[in-house]
Amino acid sequence: MENDTWSVAGKVFNSRLIIGTGKYKTYEENAAAARASGAEIVTVAVRRVNLTDKSQPLLTDFVSPKEFTYLPNTAGCFTADDALRTLRLAREAGGWSLVKLEVLSDQKTLYPDMEETLKATKVLVAEGFDVMVYASDDPVYARKLEDAGAAAIMPLGGLIGSGLGIQNRINIRLIVEQARVPVLVDAGVGTASDATIAMELGCDGVLMNTAIAEAKNTVLMASAMKHAVIAGRKAYLAGRMGLKRYADPSSPLAGLI
Amino acid sequence: MSKEKIVINGEEHVIASGKNLDDLLDILELEKRSIAIELNQNLIPKSEWVNHIVKSGDKIEIVQFVGGGF
């Protein structure tokens, strides 16, 4: 367990928890939660610089790219072209090529558009990006993304921001079993046990945002998530006991009075 | 002195003629680290900012990293 690291795009990480930087009241709170979570990677959005109000705080001053590995995302992109444009800008702004691709399809569900996602993955890989891909929990598309050169597959556990937990454990498990690249559950986690379940299924990591950002005590929840991910990982490695339909006493039957 | 009418991040701006993208950031008093610039939908690498003189009709996007999960 001492050296239970994972790696993506040639970089080695100890923490299997990636957290978002949205929905926090302040960047200070965001930074405190990020530290409490033990995360080494944070996902960030790319947006226009505010030209009218330059006094607005900068994310980079609080959640520093020196302290955390930035994983630029394409939140809000609904076409492959928009996502490509955003990530090219992100690579230029940050100077690194590890990115998170998400191409959404529908405002109500924010479900990924897998056709556009696959298309964008191919272009990004050809341009030298290391692409972690937000995907549906479809093992067939997961394989296609991997064949297209994705650096990691990130199937949704549930809808973005829903907190409904891992809805289809069988599919997540199938994706994990067939994958040769890291698999991280992305979206759907609502509380600590959801993160543990994701890890018990054999995922390499979990990405979450709202579960921490919308907790009443964000820093405490961040710490809970840190431990939940570690617990799930250890349970996966330990190998759980078999399921039985009837009781099986834990005390010896011999020597009963 | 002649002026150039341009659009930056969707807003109209008027700047003096002969300015390049690097000058533009100085005029706007923007921090130059961790940002990226698109000129008429083309990404311009930092090393080439000084080679692009801003002209009337140009559409410029200046972006940075902000908080956001999904």
Coordinates of C-alpha atoms in Angstrom, one line a residue:
Chain A
M1 CA 0.0 0.0 0.0
E2 CA 3.0 2.3 0.6
N3 CA 3.5 2.8 -3.1
D4 CA 0.0 2.5 -4.4
T5 CA 0.3 5.2 -7.0
W6 CA -1.4 5.6 -10.3
S7 CA -0.2 7.5 -13.4
V8 CA -1.7 9.3 -16.4
A9 CA 0.2 10.7 -19.3
G10 CA 3.5 9.7 -17.7
K11 CA 2.9 11.6 -14.4
V12 CA 2.7 9.7 -11.2
F13 CA 0.1 10.6 -8.5
N14 CA -0.5 9.4 -5.0
S15 CA -4.0 10.8 -4.5
R16 CA -6.8 9.0 -6.4
L17 CA -9.2 11.9 -5.9
I18 CA -9.5 14.8 -8.4
I19 CA -11.6 17.7 -7.4
G20 CA -13.4 20.5 -9.3
T21 CA -13.0 24.2 -8.6
G22 CA -16.6 25.3 -9.3
K23 CA -19.5 26.3 -7.1
Y24 CA -17.4 27.3 -4.1
K25 CA -18.4 30.5 -2.3
T26 CA -14.8 31.8 -2.6
Y27 CA -11.5 30.7 -4.0
E28 CA -10.2 30.6 -0.4
E29 CA -12.7 28.0 0.6
N30 CA -11.9 26.1 -2.6
A31 CA -8.2 26.1 -1.7
A32 CA -8.9 24.9 1.8
A33 CA -11.2 22.1 0.6
A34 CA -8.6 21.1 -2.1
R35 CA -5.9 20.8 0.6
A36 CA -8.2 18.8 3.0
S37 CA -9.1 16.4 0.1
G38 CA -5.4 15.6 -0.5
A39 CA -6.1 15.9 -4.2
E40 CA -3.1 16.5 -6.4
I41 CA -5.1 17.3 -9.5
V42 CA -7.8 20.0 -9.8
T43 CA -10.0 20.5 -12.8
V44 CA -10.4 24.1 -14.0
A45 CA -12.5 25.9 -16.6
V46 CA -11.3 28.3 -19.4
R47 CA -13.2 31.6 -19.6
R48 CA -12.9 35.1 -20.9
V49 CA -10.8 37.5 -18.8
N50 CA -13.0 40.1 -17.1
L51 CA -11.9 43.4 -18.7
T52 CA -14.3 45.6 -16.8
D53 CA -13.6 44.4 -13.2
K54 CA -9.9 43.6 -12.8
S55 CA -10.2 43.5 -9.0
Q56 CA -11.9 40.1 -9.3
P57 CA -9.8 37.4 -7.5
L58 CA -7.8 35.0 -9.8
L59 CA -8.1 31.2 -9.3
T60 CA -4.3 30.9 -9.9
D61 CA -3.6 33.1 -6.8
F62 CA -5.5 30.8 -4.5
V63 CA -5.4 27.3 -6.0
S64 CA -2.0 27.6 -7.5
P65 CA -0.8 25.6 -10.5
K66 CA 2.4 25.2 -8.6
E67 CA 0.6 23.4 -5.8
F68 CA -1.9 21.4 -7.9
T69 CA -1.7 19.9 -11.4
Y70 CA -4.3 21.8 -13.4
L71 CA -6.6 19.7 -15.5
P72 CA -8.3 22.2 -17.9
N73 CA -11.8 21.0 -18.9
T74 CA -14.3 21.9 -21.6
A75 CA -17.3 22.4 -19.3
G76 CA -20.1 24.0 -21.2
C77 CA -19.0 22.8 -24.7
F78 CA -21.7 21.2 -26.8
T79 CA -19.8 20.5 -30.0
A80 CA -16.4 18.9 -30.7
D81 CA -15.2 22.2 -32.3
D82 CA -16.0 24.3 -29.2
A83 CA -14.2 21.8 -27.1
L84 CA -11.1 21.7 -29.4
R85 CA -11.0 25.5 -29.4
T86 CA -11.2 25.6 -25.6
L87 CA -8.4 23.1 -25.0
R88 CA -6.1 24.6 -27.6
L89 CA -6.4 27.9 -25.6
A90 CA -6.0 26.0 -22.3
R91 CA -2.7 24.4 -23.5
E92 CA -1.4 27.8 -24.6
A93 CA -2.4 29.4 -21.3
G94 CA -1.1 26.7 -19.1
G95 CA 1.7 25.2 -21.1
W96 CA 0.8 21.6 -20.5
S97 CA -1.0 19.1 -22.6
L98 CA -3.0 17.0 -20.0
V99 CA -6.7 18.0 -20.4
K100 CA -10.2 16.8 -19.7
L101 CA -12.5 16.5 -22.6
E102 CA -16.3 16.7 -22.2
V103 CA -18.7 17.3 -25.0
L104 CA -22.2 17.7 -23.7
S105 CA -25.4 16.9 -25.5
D106 CA -28.4 18.2 -23.6
Q107 CA -28.9 21.0 -21.0
K108 CA -31.2 19.0 -18.8
T109 CA -29.0 16.0 -18.3
L110 CA -25.6 17.3 -19.3
Y111 CA -25.2 13.8 -20.8
P112 CA -22.1 13.4 -22.9
D113 CA -22.5 13.4 -26.7
M114 CA -20.3 10.4 -27.4
E115 CA -20.2 10.8 -31.2
E116 CA -18.8 14.3 -30.8
T117 CA -16.6 13.2 -27.9
L118 CA -14.9 10.4 -29.9
K119 CA -14.4 12.8 -32.8
A120 CA -12.8 15.4 -30.6
T121 CA -10.6 12.8 -28.9
K122 CA -9.1 11.7 -32.2
V123 CA -8.2 15.3 -33.2
L124 CA -6.7 16.1 -29.7
V125 CA -4.6 12.9 -29.7
A126 CA -3.3 13.7 -33.2
E127 CA -2.4 17.2 -31.9
G128 CA -0.4 15.7 -29.0
F129 CA -2.8 16.2 -26.1
D130 CA -3.1 13.8 -23.3
V131 CA -6.8 13.5 -23.1
M132 CA -8.9 12.3 -20.1
V133 CA -12.3 11.8 -21.5
Y134 CA -15.7 12.3 -19.8
A135 CA -17.9 9.5 -21.1
S136 CA -21.2 7.7 -20.7
D137 CA -20.9 4.4 -18.8
D138 CA -21.0 2.5 -22.1
P139 CA -18.2 -0.2 -22.3
V140 CA -18.4 -0.1 -26.1
Y141 CA -17.7 3.6 -26.3
A142 CA -15.1 3.3 -23.6
R143 CA -13.2 0.8 -25.8
K144 CA -13.5 3.1 -28.8
L145 CA -12.1 6.0 -26.8
E146 CA -9.2 3.9 -25.6
D147 CA -8.5 2.7 -29.2
A148 CA -8.5 6.4 -30.3
G149 CA -5.7 7.1 -27.8
A150 CA -7.5 8.5 -24.7
A151 CA -5.1 8.8 -21.7
A152 CA -7.9 7.9 -19.3
I153 CA -11.6 7.0 -19.5
M154 CA -13.9 8.9 -17.1
P155 CA -17.4 7.3 -17.2
L156 CA -20.2 9.0 -15.3
G157 CA -21.4 7.4 -12.1
G158 CA -24.6 9.5 -12.3
L159 CA -25.6 12.8 -14.0
I160 CA -23.3 15.8 -13.4
G161 CA -24.2 17.6 -10.1
S162 CA -27.0 15.1 -9.3
G163 CA -25.4 13.4 -6.3
L164 CA -27.3 10.3 -7.1
G165 CA -24.3 8.0 -6.7
I166 CA -23.1 5.2 -9.0
Q167 CA -26.1 4.2 -11.0
N168 CA -24.8 1.3 -13.0
R169 CA -22.1 -0.6 -11.1
I170 CA -22.1 -3.4 -13.7
N171 CA -21.1 -1.1 -16.5
I172 CA -18.4 0.6 -14.5
R173 CA -17.0 -2.8 -13.6
L174 CA -17.1 -3.9 -17.2
I175 CA -15.2 -0.7 -18.3
V176 CA -12.6 -1.2 -15.5
E177 CA -12.0 -4.9 -16.5
Q178 CA -11.5 -4.2 -20.1
A179 CA -9.4 -1.0 -19.8
R180 CA -5.7 -0.7 -20.3
V181 CA -5.7 3.0 -19.3
P182 CA -6.9 4.5 -16.0
V183 CA -10.6 4.6 -15.4
L184 CA -12.0 7.3 -13.1
V185 CA -15.6 7.8 -12.1
D186 CA -16.5 11.3 -13.1
A187 CA -19.8 12.8 -11.9
G188 CA -22.6 11.5 -9.8
V189 CA -20.9 11.1 -6.4
G190 CA -23.0 12.6 -3.7
T191 CA -21.4 11.5 -0.5
A192 CA -18.5 9.5 0.8
S193 CA -20.0 6.0 0.4
D194 CA -20.5 6.7 -3.3
A195 CA -16.7 7.4 -3.7
T196 CA -15.9 4.2 -1.8
I197 CA -18.2 2.2 -4.1
A198 CA -16.5 3.6 -7.2
M199 CA -13.1 2.6 -5.8
E200 CA -14.4 -0.9 -4.7
L201 CA -15.4 -1.4 -8.3
G202 CA -11.7 -1.1 -9.2
C203 CA -11.6 2.4 -10.6
D204 CA -8.2 4.1 -10.5
G205 CA -9.7 7.3 -9.2
V206 CA -12.7 9.5 -8.7
L207 CA -13.4 13.1 -9.9
M208 CA -16.0 15.1 -8.0
N209 CA -17.0 18.7 -7.6
T210 CA -20.5 19.4 -6.3
A211 CA -20.4 16.7 -3.6
I212 CA -17.8 18.8 -1.8
A213 CA -18.6 22.3 -3.0
E214 CA -22.3 22.0 -1.9
A215 CA -21.7 20.2 1.4
K216 CA -22.6 22.3 4.4
N217 CA -19.0 22.0 5.6
T218 CA -16.9 21.8 2.5
V219 CA -13.6 21.2 4.2
L220 CA -14.9 18.4 6.4
M221 CA -16.6 16.7 3.3
A222 CA -13.3 17.1 1.4
S223 CA -11.6 15.2 4.2
A224 CA -14.4 12.6 4.2
M225 CA -13.9 12.0 0.5
K226 CA -10.1 11.6 0.9
H227 CA -10.7 8.8 3.4
A228 CA -13.6 7.3 1.4
V229 CA -11.4 7.0 -1.7
I230 CA -8.6 5.4 0.3
A231 CA -11.0 3.0 2.0
G232 CA -12.5 1.9 -1.3
R233 CA -9.1 1.4 -2.8
K234 CA -7.9 -0.7 0.1
A235 CA -11.0 -2.8 0.1
Y236 CA -10.6 -3.4 -3.6
L237 CA -7.0 -4.5 -3.2
A238 CA -7.8 -6.6 -0.1
G239 CA -10.5 -8.5 -2.0
R240 CA -13.9 -8.7 -0.4
M241 CA -15.4 -11.8 1.2
G242 CA -17.9 -13.8 -0.7
L243 CA -21.7 -13.2 -0.4
K244 CA -23.7 -15.8 1.4
R245 CA -27.5 -16.2 1.6
Y246 CA -27.4 -17.5 5.2
A247 CA -25.6 -16.7 8.5
D248 CA -22.1 -18.1 9.1
P249 CA -21.1 -17.8 12.7
S250 CA -17.8 -16.0 13.5
S251 CA -17.2 -17.9 16.8
P252 CA -16.1 -21.5 17.0
L253 CA -19.0 -24.0 17.5
A254 CA -16.7 -26.4 19.5
G255 CA -16.5 -25.9 23.2
L256 CA -20.0 -24.5 23.6
I257 CA -21.3 -24.9 27.1
Chain B
M1 CA -3.3 59.8 -34.4
S2 CA -5.3 57.0 -36.1
K3 CA -7.3 54.6 -34.1
E4 CA -8.4 51.0 -34.5
K5 CA -11.9 49.7 -33.6
I6 CA -11.7 46.2 -32.4
V7 CA -13.8 43.7 -30.4
I8 CA -12.2 42.1 -27.3
N9 CA -14.1 39.4 -25.5
G10 CA -17.3 40.6 -27.1
E11 CA -16.9 44.2 -26.2
E12 CA -16.0 47.1 -28.5
H13 CA -12.7 48.9 -27.8
V14 CA -10.8 51.7 -29.6
I15 CA -7.0 51.6 -29.4
A16 CA -4.2 53.5 -31.0
S17 CA -2.9 52.2 -34.3
G18 CA 0.3 50.2 -34.6
K19 CA -0.1 48.2 -31.4
N20 CA 0.6 44.5 -31.3
L21 CA -1.1 41.9 -29.0
D22 CA 1.6 42.2 -26.3
D23 CA 1.1 46.0 -26.3
L24 CA -2.7 45.4 -26.1
L25 CA -2.3 43.5 -22.8
D26 CA -0.3 46.4 -21.4
I27 CA -3.0 48.8 -22.5
L28 CA -5.7 46.6 -20.8
E29 CA -3.4 46.2 -17.8
L30 CA -3.7 42.5 -17.9
E31 CA -1.4 39.9 -16.2
K32 CA 0.5 38.1 -19.0
R33 CA 0.9 34.7 -17.3
S34 CA -1.7 32.0 -17.6
I35 CA -3.6 33.6 -20.4
A36 CA -4.2 32.7 -24.0
I37 CA -5.2 34.9 -27.0
E38 CA -7.2 34.1 -30.1
L39 CA -7.1 36.6 -33.0
N40 CA -10.0 36.2 -35.4
Q41 CA -10.5 32.6 -34.2
N42 CA -6.8 31.7 -34.6
L43 CA -4.8 30.8 -31.5
I44 CA -1.7 33.0 -31.3
P45 CA 1.2 31.6 -29.3
K46 CA 2.7 33.8 -26.7
S47 CA 6.0 34.0 -28.6
E48 CA 4.1 35.5 -31.6
W49 CA 2.1 38.2 -29.8
V50 CA 4.6 40.9 -30.8
N51 CA 4.3 40.0 -34.5
H52 CA 0.5 40.7 -34.7
I53 CA -0.5 44.3 -35.2
V54 CA -4.1 44.9 -34.1
K55 CA -6.3 46.3 -37.0
S56 CA -9.9 47.6 -37.2
G57 CA -12.4 44.8 -37.4
D58 CA -10.2 42.3 -35.4
K59 CA -12.0 40.0 -33.0
I60 CA -9.9 39.1 -30.1
E61 CA -10.5 36.6 -27.3
I62 CA -8.4 36.7 -24.1
V63 CA -9.0 33.8 -21.8
Q64 CA -7.7 32.5 -18.4
F65 CA -8.4 29.7 -16.0
V66 CA -11.3 30.0 -13.7
G67 CA -13.0 27.8 -11.1
G68 CA -15.2 25.2 -12.7
G69 CA -15.8 21.5 -12.4
F70 CA -18.0 20.3 -15.1

